[in-house]
């Protein structure tokens, strides 16, 4: 079945460092891909999404490109801030009538000043 | 504009009991999905409701059931609680043809 694998955390960076969180997927058909963020004590928030191959999602300085050839959707940010400390989840949806989101395990990010 | 509202925020139940969790979707959304998130894990899809019917279901036993009301709000019921049902239960609402899911803050269920 469909699945998502993302790099294990925790990831600890200094402020202004470059961030990459790897995400790969296995899916039949043409899934849509998502990154969600969960700040401490808060619910899941959609960070960015891409619905077809080669699409680039971006938001708040974060970017991810839907790479069908490598089945990847890696999250990147050029310069992280302390306020980016959170848990990041990669997810996919199979598309069509398959509306459920399939999630990775999450990657915890801590940014130190 | 209120987002997704879930109640209660926390609750503690005893093994074998039954529990009902409630969700009010974001204004304008007509579809509600429920997820179970165990500690340190990603959410697992339980089911989705649209037009008061279960549209899709994940790999959860029949002890997990739900309902959607005409105002689009939803309930998740779990019967015969097990210790392993302890988790954060998340409700997400959306428009039926959109991937724009809005999540609530969840209900933390502890089974003792």
Short mmCIF file of C-alpha atoms in Angstrom, two decimals:
data_model
loop_
_atom_site.label_atom_id
_atom_site.label_comp_id
_atom_site.label_asym_id
_atom_site.label_seq_id
_atom_site.Cartn_x
_atom_site.Cartn_y
_atom_site.Cartn_z
CA UNK A 1 0.00 0.00 0.00
CA UNK A 2 0.88 3.66 -0.09
CA UNK A 3 3.45 4.84 2.41
CA UNK A 4 5.60 7.80 3.41
CA UNK A 5 9.10 7.67 4.85
CA UNK A 6 10.74 10.72 6.33
CA UNK A 7 14.06 11.24 8.01
CA UNK A 8 14.20 10.58 11.70
CA UNK A 9 14.76 13.34 14.17
CA UNK A 10 15.34 15.15 16.23
CA UNK A 11 17.11 17.69 14.08
CA UNK A 12 18.93 20.48 15.92
CA UNK A 13 20.17 23.54 14.04
CA UNK A 14 21.49 26.96 14.84
CA UNK A 15 19.54 30.00 13.73
CA UNK A 16 20.12 30.93 10.06
CA UNK A 17 21.29 27.40 9.17
CA UNK A 18 20.02 25.59 6.08
CA UNK A 19 17.32 22.98 6.64
CA UNK A 20 16.55 19.83 4.69
CA UNK A 21 14.09 17.20 5.85
CA UNK A 22 13.95 14.22 3.52
CA UNK A 23 10.67 12.60 2.50
CA UNK A 24 10.16 9.73 0.08
CA UNK A 25 6.94 8.00 -0.80
CA UNK A 26 5.49 4.86 -2.31
CA UNK A 27 2.19 5.19 -4.10
CA UNK A 28 0.19 3.87 -7.00
CA UNK A 29 -1.25 6.42 -9.34
CA UNK A 30 -0.60 10.14 -8.97
CA UNK A 31 -0.68 11.22 -5.35
CA UNK A 32 -0.75 14.74 -3.99
CA UNK A 33 2.00 15.54 -1.49
CA UNK A 34 1.93 17.71 1.59
CA UNK A 35 4.04 19.07 4.41
CA UNK A 36 2.27 19.81 7.68
CA UNK A 37 3.74 21.48 10.74
CA UNK A 38 2.74 20.98 14.38
CA UNK A 39 3.92 23.69 16.76
CA UNK A 40 4.07 22.82 20.47
CA UNK A 41 0.56 22.61 21.92
CA UNK A 42 -1.13 23.34 18.62
CA UNK A 43 -2.91 21.42 15.89
CA UNK A 44 -1.53 20.40 12.52
CA UNK A 45 -1.20 23.19 9.98
CA UNK A 46 -0.74 22.79 6.25
CA UNK A 47 2.65 24.24 5.35
CA UNK A 48 2.73 23.56 1.62
CA UNK A 49 1.50 21.13 -1.01
CA UNK A 50 2.10 19.92 -4.56
CA UNK A 51 -0.45 18.08 -6.64
CA UNK A 52 1.55 16.94 -9.67
CA UNK A 53 5.07 16.05 -10.71
CA UNK A 54 7.59 18.92 -10.85
CA UNK A 55 5.28 21.22 -8.88
CA UNK A 56 7.04 23.29 -6.22
CA UNK A 57 5.13 24.15 -3.09
CA UNK A 58 6.32 27.10 -1.03
CA UNK A 59 5.26 28.99 2.07
CA UNK A 60 6.96 31.02 4.81
CA UNK A 61 10.36 30.46 3.20
CA UNK A 62 9.92 26.69 3.04
CA UNK A 63 9.98 24.88 -0.30
CA UNK A 64 9.49 21.34 -1.56
CA UNK A 65 9.47 19.98 -5.12
CA UNK A 66 7.45 16.95 -6.20
CA UNK A 67 10.03 14.63 -7.82
CA UNK A 68 8.29 11.69 -9.45
CA UNK A 69 11.55 10.17 -10.76
CA UNK A 70 12.96 9.87 -7.24
CA UNK A 71 9.55 9.64 -5.47
CA UNK A 72 10.64 12.42 -3.14
CA UNK A 73 9.29 15.61 -1.64
CA UNK A 74 12.11 17.01 0.48
CA UNK A 75 11.45 20.08 2.62
CA UNK A 76 14.01 22.89 2.52
CA UNK A 77 14.51 26.30 4.03
CA UNK A 78 17.49 28.51 3.45
CA UNK A 79 17.68 30.16 6.86
CA UNK A 80 15.77 28.77 9.84
CA UNK A 81 14.56 30.80 12.79
CA UNK A 82 13.92 29.85 16.39
CA UNK A 83 10.20 30.16 15.65
CA UNK A 84 10.49 27.28 13.13
CA UNK A 85 10.98 24.83 16.00
CA UNK A 86 8.18 22.30 15.57
CA UNK A 87 7.41 18.80 14.31
CA UNK A 88 7.16 18.48 10.52
CA UNK A 89 5.07 15.79 8.84
CA UNK A 90 5.20 14.67 5.24
CA UNK A 91 1.94 13.21 3.92
CA UNK A 92 0.33 12.01 0.73
CA UNK A 93 -3.17 11.56 -0.61
CA UNK A 94 -3.85 9.04 -3.31
CA UNK A 95 -6.14 11.32 -5.26
CA UNK A 96 -9.49 10.75 -6.90
CA UNK A 97 -11.88 9.16 -4.45
CA UNK A 98 -9.02 8.25 -2.11
CA UNK A 99 -9.07 11.24 0.18
CA UNK A 100 -7.26 9.88 3.22
CA UNK A 101 -3.90 11.33 4.17
CA UNK A 102 -1.06 8.88 4.75
CA UNK A 103 1.60 10.29 7.04
CA UNK A 104 5.23 9.94 7.84
CA UNK A 105 6.32 9.61 11.46
CA UNK A 106 7.24 13.27 11.78
CA UNK A 107 10.59 15.01 12.24
CA UNK A 108 11.19 17.18 15.27
CA UNK A 109 13.17 20.35 14.58
CA UNK A 110 14.79 22.45 17.29
CA UNK A 111 16.43 25.73 16.31
CA UNK A 112 18.79 27.31 18.81
CA UNK A 113 19.54 31.04 18.90
CA UNK B 1 -13.97 32.83 11.66
CA UNK B 2 -13.62 29.83 13.95
CA UNK B 3 -11.54 26.96 12.70
CA UNK B 4 -12.17 23.36 13.65
CA UNK B 5 -13.38 22.94 17.22
CA UNK B 6 -13.01 19.67 19.10
CA UNK B 7 -14.37 18.71 22.47
CA UNK B 8 -13.45 17.73 25.04
CA UNK B 9 -9.77 18.69 25.08
CA UNK B 10 -8.78 15.88 27.42
CA UNK B 11 -10.51 12.95 29.00
CA UNK B 12 -9.70 9.84 30.95
CA UNK B 13 -11.70 6.64 30.58
CA UNK B 14 -11.51 3.14 32.00
CA UNK B 15 -10.99 0.02 29.90
CA UNK B 16 -14.25 -1.33 28.55
CA UNK B 17 -16.02 2.02 28.65
CA UNK B 18 -17.38 3.93 25.70
CA UNK B 19 -16.43 7.44 24.61
CA UNK B 20 -17.82 10.08 22.26
CA UNK B 21 -15.66 12.82 20.80
CA UNK B 22 -17.11 15.82 19.01
CA UNK B 23 -16.00 18.02 16.14
CA UNK B 24 -17.37 21.21 14.63
CA UNK B 25 -15.88 21.88 11.19
CA UNK B 26 -14.58 25.15 9.89
CA UNK B 27 -17.33 27.38 8.57
CA UNK B 28 -18.10 26.50 4.96
CA UNK B 29 -16.56 23.01 5.11
CA UNK B 30 -18.78 20.00 4.47
CA UNK B 31 -16.42 17.07 4.96
CA UNK B 32 -14.99 15.75 8.22
CA UNK B 33 -12.15 13.27 8.67
CA UNK B 34 -10.92 11.67 11.88
CA UNK B 35 -7.37 10.59 12.66
CA UNK B 36 -5.71 8.82 15.57
CA UNK B 37 -2.22 10.00 16.54
CA UNK B 38 -0.29 7.88 18.99
CA UNK B 39 2.58 9.49 20.87
CA UNK B 40 5.58 9.96 18.59
CA UNK B 41 3.73 8.71 15.52
CA UNK B 42 2.09 10.20 12.49
CA UNK B 43 -1.70 10.36 12.37
CA UNK B 44 -3.61 7.28 11.19
CA UNK B 45 -6.79 7.73 9.14
CA UNK B 46 -9.92 6.42 10.85
CA UNK B 47 -12.71 7.53 8.50
CA UNK B 48 -14.20 10.40 6.55
CA UNK B 49 -17.78 11.66 6.48
CA UNK B 50 -19.51 13.56 3.72
CA UNK B 51 -23.23 14.20 3.30
CA UNK B 52 -23.85 12.36 6.58
CA UNK B 53 -22.35 9.14 5.24
CA UNK B 54 -19.05 7.38 5.79
CA UNK B 55 -17.21 7.91 2.53
CA UNK B 56 -13.94 6.18 3.29
CA UNK B 57 -12.59 4.11 6.17
CA UNK B 58 -9.13 3.19 7.37
CA UNK B 59 -7.97 -0.01 9.06
CA UNK B 60 -9.80 0.42 12.35
CA UNK B 61 -12.11 -2.12 13.99
CA UNK B 62 -15.86 -1.73 14.14
CA UNK B 63 -15.50 -0.48 17.72
CA UNK B 64 -14.77 2.85 16.04
CA UNK B 65 -17.88 4.43 14.57
CA UNK B 66 -18.95 7.89 13.63
CA UNK B 67 -21.72 10.16 12.61
CA UNK B 68 -22.14 13.40 10.71
CA UNK B 69 -25.05 15.70 11.39
CA UNK B 70 -26.93 17.95 8.93
CA UNK B 71 -24.92 20.95 10.15
CA UNK B 72 -21.73 19.02 9.14
CA UNK B 73 -20.54 18.52 12.72
CA UNK B 74 -19.38 15.05 13.56
CA UNK B 75 -18.93 12.57 16.39
CA UNK B 76 -16.45 9.77 16.83
CA UNK B 77 -17.55 6.91 19.08
CA UNK B 78 -15.26 4.25 20.45
CA UNK B 79 -16.75 1.25 22.27
CA UNK B 80 -15.09 -1.27 24.58
CA UNK B 81 -12.04 0.91 25.10
CA UNK B 82 -8.61 -0.69 25.20
CA UNK B 83 -5.42 0.68 26.69
CA UNK B 84 -4.08 0.92 23.14
CA UNK B 85 -6.80 3.40 22.23
CA UNK B 86 -4.98 6.04 24.26
CA UNK B 87 -3.98 8.69 21.72
CA UNK B 88 -4.64 12.16 20.37
CA UNK B 89 -7.74 12.12 18.18
CA UNK B 90 -7.70 14.71 15.45
CA UNK B 91 -10.59 16.04 13.40
CA UNK B 92 -9.97 17.66 10.03
CA UNK B 93 -12.53 19.46 7.90
CA UNK B 94 -12.45 20.34 4.22
CA UNK B 95 -14.58 20.98 1.19
CA UNK B 96 -15.53 17.77 -0.56
CA UNK B 97 -13.42 18.43 -3.63
CA UNK B 98 -10.48 20.11 -1.94
CA UNK B 99 -7.28 19.03 -0.25
CA UNK B 100 -7.39 22.07 1.99
CA UNK B 101 -7.73 20.23 5.30
CA UNK B 102 -8.03 22.28 8.49
CA UNK B 103 -7.20 20.40 11.67
CA UNK B 104 -8.48 20.90 15.15
CA UNK B 105 -6.20 20.80 18.18
CA UNK B 106 -7.39 17.34 19.05
CA UNK B 107 -8.81 15.42 21.97
CA UNK B 108 -6.28 13.65 24.20
CA UNK B 109 -7.85 10.34 25.30
CA UNK B 110 -6.23 8.34 28.07
CA UNK B 111 -7.54 4.85 28.81
CA UNK B 112 -6.60 3.43 32.21
#
